[in-house]
PDB file of N, CA and C in Angstrom:
ATOM      1  N   MET Y   1      58.829 -70.534-112.135  1.00 46.00           N
ATOM      2  CA  MET Y   1      59.479 -69.249-112.225  1.00 46.00           C
ATOM      3  C   MET Y   1      59.075 -68.618-113.550  1.00 46.00           C
ATOM      4  N   ALA Y   2      58.583 -67.394-113.504  1.00 52.00           N
ATOM      5  CA  ALA Y   2      58.142 -66.697-114.707  1.00 52.00           C
ATOM      6  C   ALA Y   2      59.301 -65.899-115.293  1.00 52.00           C
ATOM      7  N   CYS Y   3      59.344 -65.877-116.601  1.00 53.00           N
ATOM      8  CA  CYS Y   3      60.375 -65.114-117.305  1.00 53.00           C
ATOM      9  C   CYS Y   3      59.736 -63.904-117.972  1.00 53.00           C
ATOM     10  N   ALA Y   4      60.467 -62.830-118.020  1.00 53.00           N
ATOM     11  CA  ALA Y   4      59.968 -61.642-118.716  1.00 53.00           C
ATOM     12  C   ALA Y   4      59.982 -61.910-120.210  1.00 53.00           C
ATOM     13  N   LYS Y   5      58.962 -61.427-120.891  1.00 55.00           N
ATOM     14  CA  LYS Y   5      58.908 -61.597-122.342  1.00 55.00           C
ATOM     15  C   LYS Y   5      59.718 -60.488-123.003  1.00 55.00           C
ATOM     16  N   ILE Y   6      60.528 -60.895-123.935  1.00 53.00           N
ATOM     17  CA  ILE Y   6      61.354 -59.948-124.677  1.00 53.00           C
ATOM     18  C   ILE Y   6      60.920 -60.012-126.130  1.00 53.00           C
ATOM     19  N   ALA Y   7      60.685 -58.869-126.709  1.00 57.00           N
ATOM     20  CA  ALA Y   7      60.257 -58.822-128.105  1.00 57.00           C
ATOM     21  C   ALA Y   7      61.333 -59.442-128.991  1.00 57.00           C
ATOM     22  N   PRO Y   8      60.903 -60.189-130.016  1.00 57.00           N
ATOM     23  CA  PRO Y   8      61.881 -60.804-130.922  1.00 57.00           C
ATOM     24  C   PRO Y   8      62.833 -59.757-131.508  1.00 57.00           C
ATOM     25  N   GLY Y   9      64.109 -60.055-131.463  1.00 56.00           N
ATOM     26  CA  GLY Y   9      65.115 -59.167-132.036  1.00 56.00           C
ATOM     27  C   GLY Y   9      65.585 -58.050-131.122  1.00 56.00           C
ATOM     28  N   SER Y  10      64.919 -57.852-129.977  1.00 54.00           N
ATOM     29  CA  SER Y  10      65.312 -56.733-129.117  1.00 54.00           C
ATOM     30  C   SER Y  10      66.451 -57.103-128.165  1.00 54.00           C
ATOM     31  N   TRP Y  11      66.598 -58.351-127.828  1.00 54.00           N
ATOM     32  CA  TRP Y  11      67.639 -58.774-126.898  1.00 54.00           C
ATOM     33  C   TRP Y  11      69.048 -58.459-127.417  1.00 54.00           C
ATOM     34  N   PRO Y  12      69.405 -58.858-128.638  1.00 57.00           N
ATOM     35  CA  PRO Y  12      70.751 -58.524-129.119  1.00 57.00           C
ATOM     36  C   PRO Y  12      70.995 -57.021-129.212  1.00 57.00           C
ATOM     37  N   ARG Y  13      69.983 -56.258-129.613  1.00 60.00           N
ATOM     38  CA  ARG Y  13      70.156 -54.806-129.696  1.00 60.00           C
ATOM     39  C   ARG Y  13      70.410 -54.217-128.321  1.00 60.00           C
ATOM     40  N   ALA Y  14      69.662 -54.697-127.316  1.00 56.00           N
ATOM     41  CA  ALA Y  14      69.844 -54.186-125.954  1.00 56.00           C
ATOM     42  C   ALA Y  14      71.254 -54.499-125.458  1.00 56.00           C
ATOM     43  N   LEU Y  15      71.704 -55.718-125.701  1.00 58.00           N
ATOM     44  CA  LEU Y  15      73.067 -56.079-125.294  1.00 58.00           C
ATOM     45  C   LEU Y  15      74.096 -55.250-126.044  1.00 58.00           C
ATOM     46  N   GLY Y  16      73.853 -55.009-127.321  1.00 59.00           N
ATOM     47  CA  GLY Y  16      74.759 -54.192-128.123  1.00 59.00           C
ATOM     48  C   GLY Y  16      74.887 -52.789-127.566  1.00 59.00           C
ATOM     49  N   ARG Y  17      73.763 -52.196-127.156  1.00 62.00           N
ATOM     50  CA  ARG Y  17      73.796 -50.847-126.592  1.00 62.00           C
ATOM     51  C   ARG Y  17      74.587 -50.820-125.287  1.00 62.00           C
ATOM     52  N   ILE Y  18      74.388 -51.836-124.453  1.00 58.00           N
ATOM     53  CA  ILE Y  18      75.125 -51.911-123.185  1.00 58.00           C
ATOM     54  C   ILE Y  18      76.620 -52.047-123.464  1.00 58.00           C
ATOM     55  N   TRP Y  19      76.981 -52.907-124.404  1.00 54.00           N
ATOM     56  CA  TRP Y  19      78.383 -53.112-124.744  1.00 54.00           C
ATOM     57  C   TRP Y  19      79.001 -51.830-125.282  1.00 54.00           C
ATOM     58  N   ILE Y  20      78.306 -51.147-126.199  1.00 59.00           N
ATOM     59  CA  ILE Y  20      78.822 -49.902-126.774  1.00 59.00           C
ATOM     60  C   ILE Y  20      79.007 -48.847-125.691  1.00 59.00           C
ATOM     61  N   LYS Y  21      78.036 -48.723-124.772  1.00 56.00           N
ATOM     62  CA  LYS Y  21      78.165 -47.737-123.696  1.00 56.00           C
ATOM     63  C   LYS Y  21      79.375 -48.044-122.821  1.00 56.00           C
ATOM     64  N   SER Y  22      79.614 -49.318-122.527  1.00 57.00           N
ATOM     65  CA  SER Y  22      80.755 -49.658-121.676  1.00 57.00           C
ATOM     66  C   SER Y  22      82.072 -49.415-122.409  1.00 57.00           C
ATOM     67  N   VAL Y  23      82.120 -49.686-123.711  1.00 57.00           N
ATOM     68  CA  VAL Y  23      83.334 -49.427-124.488  1.00 57.00           C
ATOM     69  C   VAL Y  23      83.608 -47.935-124.543  1.00 57.00           C
ATOM     70  N   ILE Y  24      82.567 -47.133-124.771  1.00 60.00           N
ATOM     71  CA  ILE Y  24      82.740 -45.681-124.826  1.00 60.00           C
ATOM     72  C   ILE Y  24      83.227 -45.147-123.485  1.00 60.00           C
ATOM     73  N   SER Y  25      82.687 -45.654-122.381  1.00 57.00           N
ATOM     74  CA  SER Y  25      83.122 -45.157-121.072  1.00 57.00           C
ATOM     75  C   SER Y  25      84.583 -45.512-120.813  1.00 57.00           C
ATOM     76  N   VAL Y  26      85.031 -46.672-121.263  1.00 56.00           N
ATOM     77  CA  VAL Y  26      86.440 -47.047-121.109  1.00 56.00           C
ATOM     78  C   VAL Y  26      87.316 -46.164-121.989  1.00 56.00           C
ATOM     79  N   MET Y  27      86.885 -45.888-123.211  1.00 62.00           N
ATOM     80  CA  MET Y  27      87.683 -45.102-124.139  1.00 62.00           C
ATOM     81  C   MET Y  27      87.841 -43.650-123.684  1.00 62.00           C
ATOM     82  N   LYS Y  28      86.939 -43.161-122.840  1.00 71.00           N
ATOM     83  CA  LYS Y  28      87.056 -41.796-122.326  1.00 71.00           C
ATOM     84  C   LYS Y  28      88.206 -41.674-121.329  1.00 71.00           C
ATOM     85  N   ASN Y  29      88.607 -42.791-120.736  1.00 82.00           N
ATOM     86  CA  ASN Y  29      89.685 -42.770-119.754  1.00 82.00           C
ATOM     87  C   ASN Y  29      91.039 -42.700-120.459  1.00 82.00           C
ATOM     88  N   LYS Y  30      91.903 -41.858-119.954  1.00 89.00           N
ATOM     89  CA  LYS Y  30      93.201 -41.582-120.560  1.00 89.00           C
ATOM     90  C   LYS Y  30      94.141 -42.784-120.446  1.00 89.00           C
ATOM     91  N   VAL Y  31      94.890 -43.049-121.526  1.00 91.00           N
ATOM     92  CA  VAL Y  31      95.920 -44.093-121.507  1.00 91.00           C
ATOM     93  C   VAL Y  31      97.080 -43.574-120.667  1.00 91.00           C
ATOM     94  N   ILE Y  32      97.497 -44.368-119.670  1.00 94.00           N
ATOM     95  CA  ILE Y  32      98.617 -43.952-118.828  1.00 94.00           C
ATOM     96  C   ILE Y  32      99.875 -44.786-119.087  1.00 94.00           C
ATOM     97  N   ALA Y  33      99.704 -45.953-119.730  1.00 96.00           N
ATOM     98  CA  ALA Y  33     100.860 -46.802-120.027  1.00 96.00           C
ATOM     99  C   ALA Y  33     100.453 -47.883-121.021  1.00 96.00           C
ATOM    100  N   TYR Y  34     101.461 -48.571-121.534  1.00 96.00           N
ATOM    101  CA  TYR Y  34     101.247 -49.721-122.406  1.00 96.00           C
ATOM    102  C   TYR Y  34     101.988 -50.888-121.771  1.00 96.00           C
ATOM    103  N   GLU Y  35     101.297 -52.010-121.621  1.00 96.00           N
ATOM    104  CA  GLU Y  35     101.883 -53.187-120.982  1.00 96.00           C
ATOM    105  C   GLU Y  35     102.064 -54.276-122.033  1.00 96.00           C
ATOM    106  N   GLY Y  36     103.275 -54.808-122.122  1.00 96.00           N
ATOM    107  CA  GLY Y  36     103.587 -55.801-123.137  1.00 96.00           C
ATOM    108  C   GLY Y  36     102.997 -57.167-122.843  1.00 96.00           C
ATOM    109  N   ILE Y  37     102.608 -57.855-123.920  1.00 95.00           N
ATOM    110  CA  ILE Y  37     102.155 -59.243-123.839  1.00 95.00           C
ATOM    111  C   ILE Y  37     102.919 -60.037-124.898  1.00 95.00           C
ATOM    112  N   PHE Y  38     102.862 -61.347-124.825  1.00 95.00           N
ATOM    113  CA  PHE Y  38     103.534 -62.248-125.757  1.00 95.00           C
ATOM    114  C   PHE Y  38     105.015 -61.888-125.873  1.00 95.00           C
ATOM    115  N   ALA Y  39     105.498 -61.499-127.040  1.00 95.00           N
ATOM    116  CA  ALA Y  39     106.928 -61.210-127.242  1.00 95.00           C
ATOM    117  C   ALA Y  39     107.410 -60.009-126.428  1.00 95.00           C
ATOM    118  N   GLU Y  40     106.504 -59.131-126.044  1.00 96.00           N
ATOM    119  CA  GLU Y  40     106.862 -57.923-125.281  1.00 96.00           C
ATOM    120  C   GLU Y  40     106.558 -58.071-123.788  1.00 96.00           C
ATOM    121  N   LYS Y  41     106.244 -59.299-123.361  1.00 96.00           N
ATOM    122  CA  LYS Y  41     105.849 -59.545-121.971  1.00 96.00           C
ATOM    123  C   LYS Y  41     106.912 -59.043-120.996  1.00 96.00           C
ATOM    124  N   GLY Y  42     106.432 -58.395-119.926  1.00 97.00           N
ATOM    125  CA  GLY Y  42     107.323 -57.890-118.896  1.00 97.00           C
ATOM    126  C   GLY Y  42     107.743 -56.445-119.099  1.00 97.00           C
ATOM    127  N   LYS Y  43     107.367 -55.862-120.234  1.00 97.00           N
ATOM    128  CA  LYS Y  43     107.718 -54.464-120.507  1.00 97.00           C
ATOM    129  C   LYS Y  43     106.518 -53.572-120.221  1.00 97.00           C
ATOM    130  N   THR Y  44     106.761 -52.429-119.622  1.00 98.00           N
ATOM    131  CA  THR Y  44     105.735 -51.409-119.409  1.00 98.00           C
ATOM    132  C   THR Y  44     106.320 -50.078-119.851  1.00 98.00           C
ATOM    133  N   ILE Y  45     105.615 -49.420-120.755  1.00 98.00           N
ATOM    134  CA  ILE Y  45     106.051 -48.124-121.276  1.00 98.00           C
ATOM    135  C   ILE Y  45     105.033 -47.080-120.845  1.00 98.00           C
ATOM    136  N   GLU Y  46     105.486 -46.067-120.115  1.00 97.00           N
ATOM    137  CA  GLU Y  46     104.605 -44.973-119.693  1.00 97.00           C
ATOM    138  C   GLU Y  46     104.142 -44.203-120.925  1.00 97.00           C
ATOM    139  N   ALA Y  47     102.924 -43.679-120.892  1.00 96.00           N
ATOM    140  CA  ALA Y  47     102.362 -42.968-122.044  1.00 96.00           C
ATOM    141  C   ALA Y  47     103.236 -41.792-122.471  1.00 96.00           C
ATOM    142  N   GLY Y  48     103.817 -41.086-121.523  1.00 96.00           N
ATOM    143  CA  GLY Y  48     104.670 -39.946-121.839  1.00 96.00           C
ATOM    144  C   GLY Y  48     105.963 -40.328-122.544  1.00 96.00           C
ATOM    145  N   GLU Y  49     106.370 -41.575-122.427  1.00 97.00           N
ATOM    146  CA  GLU Y  49     107.594 -42.059-123.057  1.00 97.00           C
ATOM    147  C   GLU Y  49     107.315 -42.857-124.324  1.00 97.00           C
ATOM    148  N   ALA Y  50     106.040 -43.045-124.661  1.00 97.00           N
ATOM    149  CA  ALA Y  50     105.655 -43.926-125.763  1.00 97.00           C
ATOM    150  C   ALA Y  50     106.210 -43.469-127.109  1.00 97.00           C
ATOM    151  N   LEU Y  51     106.074 -42.193-127.435  1.00 95.00           N
ATOM    152  CA  LEU Y  51     106.543 -41.716-128.739  1.00 95.00           C
ATOM    153  C   LEU Y  51     108.049 -41.905-128.885  1.00 95.00           C
ATOM    154  N   GLY Y  52     108.812 -41.549-127.875  1.00 95.00           N
ATOM    155  CA  GLY Y  52     110.259 -41.740-127.927  1.00 95.00           C
ATOM    156  C   GLY Y  52     110.632 -43.205-128.084  1.00 95.00           C
ATOM    157  N   TYR Y  53     109.935 -44.084-127.373  1.00 97.00           N
ATOM    158  CA  TYR Y  53     110.182 -45.526-127.457  1.00 97.00           C
ATOM    159  C   TYR Y  53     109.914 -46.027-128.872  1.00 97.00           C
ATOM    160  N   VAL Y  54     108.767 -45.617-129.439  1.00 97.00           N
ATOM    161  CA  VAL Y  54     108.400 -46.049-130.789  1.00 97.00           C
ATOM    162  C   VAL Y  54     109.417 -45.549-131.809  1.00 97.00           C
ATOM    163  N   MET Y  55     109.786 -44.285-131.714  1.00 94.00           N
ATOM    164  CA  MET Y  55     110.731 -43.722-132.682  1.00 94.00           C
ATOM    165  C   MET Y  55     112.081 -44.422-132.603  1.00 94.00           C
ATOM    166  N   GLU Y  56     112.518 -44.732-131.389  1.00 96.00           N
ATOM    167  CA  GLU Y  56     113.791 -45.443-131.217  1.00 96.00           C
ATOM    168  C   GLU Y  56     113.709 -46.848-131.801  1.00 96.00           C
ATOM    169  N   ARG Y  57     112.634 -47.568-131.491  1.00 96.00           N
ATOM    170  CA  ARG Y  57     112.472 -48.950-131.969  1.00 96.00           C
ATOM    171  C   ARG Y  57     112.323 -49.028-133.484  1.00 96.00           C
ATOM    172  N   CYS Y  58     111.724 -47.993-134.091  1.00 95.00           N
ATOM    173  CA  CYS Y  58     111.500 -47.979-135.544  1.00 95.00           C
ATOM    174  C   CYS Y  58     112.619 -47.274-136.305  1.00 95.00           C
ATOM    175  N   GLY Y  59     113.598 -46.735-135.596  1.00 95.00           N
ATOM    176  CA  GLY Y  59     114.709 -46.050-136.250  1.00 95.00           C
ATOM    177  C   GLY Y  59     114.326 -44.705-136.840  1.00 95.00           C
ATOM    178  N   ILE Y  60     113.338 -44.055-136.256  1.00 90.00           N
ATOM    179  CA  ILE Y  60     112.892 -42.742-136.729  1.00 90.00           C
ATOM    180  C   ILE Y  60     113.605 -41.677-135.908  1.00 90.00           C
ATOM    181  N   GLN Y  61     114.172 -40.702-136.592  1.00 87.00           N
ATOM    182  CA  GLN Y  61     114.830 -39.595-135.898  1.00 87.00           C
ATOM    183  C   GLN Y  61     114.143 -38.296-136.273  1.00 87.00           C
ATOM    184  N   LYS Y  62     113.894 -37.477-135.273  1.00 81.00           N
ATOM    185  CA  LYS Y  62     113.299 -36.163-135.515  1.00 81.00           C
ATOM    186  C   LYS Y  62     114.425 -35.191-135.828  1.00 81.00           C
ATOM    187  N   MET Y  63     114.270 -34.468-136.911  1.00 81.00           N
ATOM    188  CA  MET Y  63     115.267 -33.475-137.297  1.00 81.00           C
ATOM    189  C   MET Y  63     115.216 -32.317-136.307  1.00 81.00           C
ATOM    190  N   PRO Y  64     116.375 -31.771-135.903  1.00 81.00           N
ATOM    191  CA  PRO Y  64     116.390 -30.688-134.912  1.00 81.00           C
ATOM    192  C   PRO Y  64     115.599 -29.453-135.337  1.00 81.00           C
ATOM    193  N   ASP Y  65     115.575 -29.161-136.652  1.00 82.00           N
ATOM    194  CA  ASP Y  65     114.876 -27.965-137.115  1.00 82.00           C
ATOM    195  C   ASP Y  65     113.434 -28.245-137.542  1.00 82.00           C
ATOM    196  N   MET Y  66     112.957 -29.469-137.283  1.00 75.00           N
ATOM    197  CA  MET Y  66     111.592 -29.837-137.679  1.00 75.00           C
ATOM    198  C   MET Y  66     110.581 -29.186-136.729  1.00 75.00           C
ATOM    199  N   PRO Y  67     109.649 -28.406-137.268  1.00 76.00           N
ATOM    200  CA  PRO Y  67     108.666 -27.751-136.389  1.00 76.00           C
ATOM    201  C   PRO Y  67     107.645 -28.746-135.854  1.00 76.00           C
ATOM    202  N   GLU Y  68     107.183 -28.515-134.646  1.00 76.00           N
ATOM    203  CA  GLU Y  68     106.132 -29.354-134.072  1.00 76.00           C
ATOM    204  C   GLU Y  68     104.796 -28.691-134.381  1.00 76.00           C
ATOM    205  N   ASN Y  69     104.187 -29.111-135.479  1.00 80.00           N
ATOM    206  CA  ASN Y  69     102.911 -28.551-135.888  1.00 80.00           C
ATOM    207  C   ASN Y  69     101.832 -29.629-135.839  1.00 80.00           C
ATOM    208  N   ASN Y  70     100.673 -29.346-136.413  1.00 82.00           N
ATOM    209  CA  ASN Y  70      99.563 -30.303-136.387  1.00 82.00           C
ATOM    210  C   ASN Y  70      99.907 -31.600-137.101  1.00 82.00           C
ATOM    211  N   ASP Y  71     100.701 -31.511-138.185  1.00 86.00           N
ATOM    212  CA  ASP Y  71     101.078 -32.723-138.909  1.00 86.00           C
ATOM    213  C   ASP Y  71     101.921 -33.641-138.031  1.00 86.00           C
ATOM    214  N   PHE Y  72     102.882 -33.070-137.315  1.00 85.00           N
ATOM    215  CA  PHE Y  72     103.724 -33.884-136.433  1.00 85.00           C
ATOM    216  C   PHE Y  72     102.901 -34.478-135.295  1.00 85.00           C
ATOM    217  N   GLU Y  73     101.977 -33.697-134.751  1.00 88.00           N
ATOM    218  CA  GLU Y  73     101.119 -34.197-133.675  1.00 88.00           C
ATOM    219  C   GLU Y  73     100.252 -35.351-134.169  1.00 88.00           C
ATOM    220  N   GLU Y  74      99.688 -35.204-135.370  1.00 91.00           N
ATOM    221  CA  GLU Y  74      98.862 -36.267-135.944  1.00 91.00           C
ATOM    222  C   GLU Y  74      99.704 -37.513-136.200  1.00 91.00           C
ATOM    223  N   PHE Y  75     100.908 -37.323-136.760  1.00 89.00           N
ATOM    224  CA  PHE Y  75     101.821 -38.438-136.994  1.00 89.00           C
ATOM    225  C   PHE Y  75     102.149 -39.147-135.686  1.00 89.00           C
ATOM    226  N   SER Y  76     102.412 -38.372-134.644  1.00 91.00           N
ATOM    227  CA  SER Y  76     102.768 -38.937-133.341  1.00 91.00           C
ATOM    228  C   SER Y  76     101.670 -39.849-132.818  1.00 91.00           C
ATOM    229  N   HIS Y  77     100.432 -39.382-132.864  1.00 92.00           N
ATOM    230  CA  HIS Y  77      99.306 -40.197-132.394  1.00 92.00           C
ATOM    231  C   HIS Y  77      99.156 -41.460-133.243  1.00 92.00           C
ATOM    232  N   MET Y  78      99.282 -41.302-134.554  1.00 94.00           N
ATOM    233  CA  MET Y  78      99.097 -42.445-135.449  1.00 94.00           C
ATOM    234  C   MET Y  78     100.176 -43.502-135.259  1.00 94.00           C
ATOM    235  N   VAL Y  79     101.436 -43.084-135.153  1.00 95.00           N
ATOM    236  CA  VAL Y  79     102.519 -44.056-135.036  1.00 95.00           C
ATOM    237  C   VAL Y  79     102.473 -44.766-133.678  1.00 95.00           C
ATOM    238  N   VAL Y  80     102.098 -44.057-132.621  1.00 96.00           N
ATOM    239  CA  VAL Y  80     101.965 -44.687-131.298  1.00 96.00           C
ATOM    240  C   VAL Y  80     100.803 -45.680-131.310  1.00 96.00           C
ATOM    241  N   ASP Y  81      99.658 -45.284-131.864  1.00 94.00           N
ATOM    242  CA  ASP Y  81      98.515 -46.205-131.963  1.00 94.00           C
ATOM    243  C   ASP Y  81      98.879 -47.440-132.771  1.00 94.00           C
ATOM    244  N   TRP Y  82      99.587 -47.238-133.886  1.00 96.00           N
ATOM    245  CA  TRP Y  82      99.978 -48.356-134.741  1.00 96.00           C
ATOM    246  C   TRP Y  82     100.928 -49.299-134.002  1.00 96.00           C
ATOM    247  N   TYR Y  83     101.980 -48.749-133.402  1.00 97.00           N
ATOM    248  CA  TYR Y  83     103.004 -49.579-132.767  1.00 97.00           C
ATOM    249  C   TYR Y  83     102.430 -50.396-131.614  1.00 97.00           C
ATOM    250  N   PHE Y  84     101.624 -49.765-130.793  1.00 97.00           N
ATOM    251  CA  PHE Y  84     101.109 -50.447-129.604  1.00 97.00           C
ATOM    252  C   PHE Y  84      99.815 -51.217-129.868  1.00 97.00           C
ATOM    253  N   SER Y  85      99.464 -51.425-131.142  1.00 95.00           N
ATOM    254  CA  SER Y  85      98.258 -52.195-131.458  1.00 95.00           C
ATOM    255  C   SER Y  85      98.537 -53.692-131.516  1.00 95.00           C
ATOM    256  N   GLY Y  86      99.785 -54.095-131.447  1.00 93.00           N
ATOM    257  CA  GLY Y  86     100.141 -55.502-131.548  1.00 93.00           C
ATOM    258  C   GLY Y  86     100.225 -56.187-130.197  1.00 93.00           C
ATOM    259  N   ASN Y  87     101.434 -56.392-129.714  1.00 95.00           N
ATOM    260  CA  ASN Y  87     101.677 -57.135-128.476  1.00 95.00           C
ATOM    261  C   ASN Y  87     101.624 -56.256-127.235  1.00 95.00           C
ATOM    262  N   TRP Y  88     100.665 -55.354-127.205  1.00 96.00           N
ATOM    263  CA  TRP Y  88     100.567 -54.409-126.093  1.00 96.00           C
ATOM    264  C   TRP Y  88      99.118 -54.233-125.667  1.00 96.00           C
ATOM    265  N   ILE Y  89      98.918 -53.966-124.389  1.00 95.00           N
ATOM    266  CA  ILE Y  89      97.596 -53.662-123.836  1.00 95.00           C
ATOM    267  C   ILE Y  89      97.658 -52.253-123.264  1.00 95.00           C
ATOM    268  N   GLU Y  90      96.637 -51.454-123.591  1.00 93.00           N
ATOM    269  CA  GLU Y  90      96.568 -50.102-123.032  1.00 93.00           C
ATOM    270  C   GLU Y  90      96.176 -50.175-121.562  1.00 93.00           C
ATOM    271  N   VAL Y  91      96.884 -49.452-120.727  1.00 93.00           N
ATOM    272  CA  VAL Y  91      96.532 -49.318-119.315  1.00 93.00           C
ATOM    273  C   VAL Y  91      95.909 -47.937-119.181  1.00 93.00           C
ATOM    274  N   ARG Y  92      94.664 -47.890-118.745  1.00 89.00           N
ATOM    275  CA  ARG Y  92      93.932 -46.623-118.663  1.00 89.00           C
ATOM    276  C   ARG Y  92      93.651 -46.271-117.217  1.00 89.00           C
ATOM    277  N   GLU Y  93      93.565 -44.957-116.941  1.00 87.00           N
ATOM    278  CA  GLU Y  93      93.182 -44.525-115.598  1.00 87.00           C
ATOM    279  C   GLU Y  93      91.658 -44.537-115.526  1.00 87.00           C
ATOM    280  N   PHE Y  94      91.144 -44.924-114.396  1.00 78.00           N
ATOM    281  CA  PHE Y  94      89.703 -45.006-114.211  1.00 78.00           C
ATOM    282  C   PHE Y  94      89.268 -44.054-113.120  1.00 78.00           C
ATOM    283  N   ASP Y  95      88.148 -43.408-113.380  1.00 55.00           N
ATOM    284  CA  ASP Y  95      87.547 -42.541-112.371  1.00 55.00           C
ATOM    285  C   ASP Y  95      86.744 -43.408-111.415  1.00 55.00           C
ATOM    286  N   ASP Y  96      86.720 -43.035-110.155  1.00 51.00           N
ATOM    287  CA  ASP Y  96      85.931 -43.780-109.176  1.00 51.00           C
ATOM    288  C   ASP Y  96      84.479 -43.340-109.161  1.00 51.00           C
ATOM    289  N   ALA Y  97      84.144 -42.345-109.972  1.00 46.00           N
ATOM    290  CA  ALA Y  97      82.780 -41.808-109.981  1.00 46.00           C
ATOM    291  C   ALA Y  97      81.806 -42.790-110.569  1.00 46.00           C
TER     292      ALA Y  97
END
């Protein structure tokens, strides 16, 4: 059985490109929920409820007169990403295309 010759050093780069492309394609898909693992096993938090869940668990309260501007939006994304980076797995929607 003959094997194709691969130039020295090109195999890991080729695999790296394939891996990066697959990671990018997964990251394009929207997060629809967070599923708990380890200490959070059995819990599923819908993406739309994630910020409220995080704020409740961390004891953060939004002031009634606090405006929802770019700073609050940025904070919201950061705190949700931070909280669900531990014992949680992102559940993403996938396109069939």
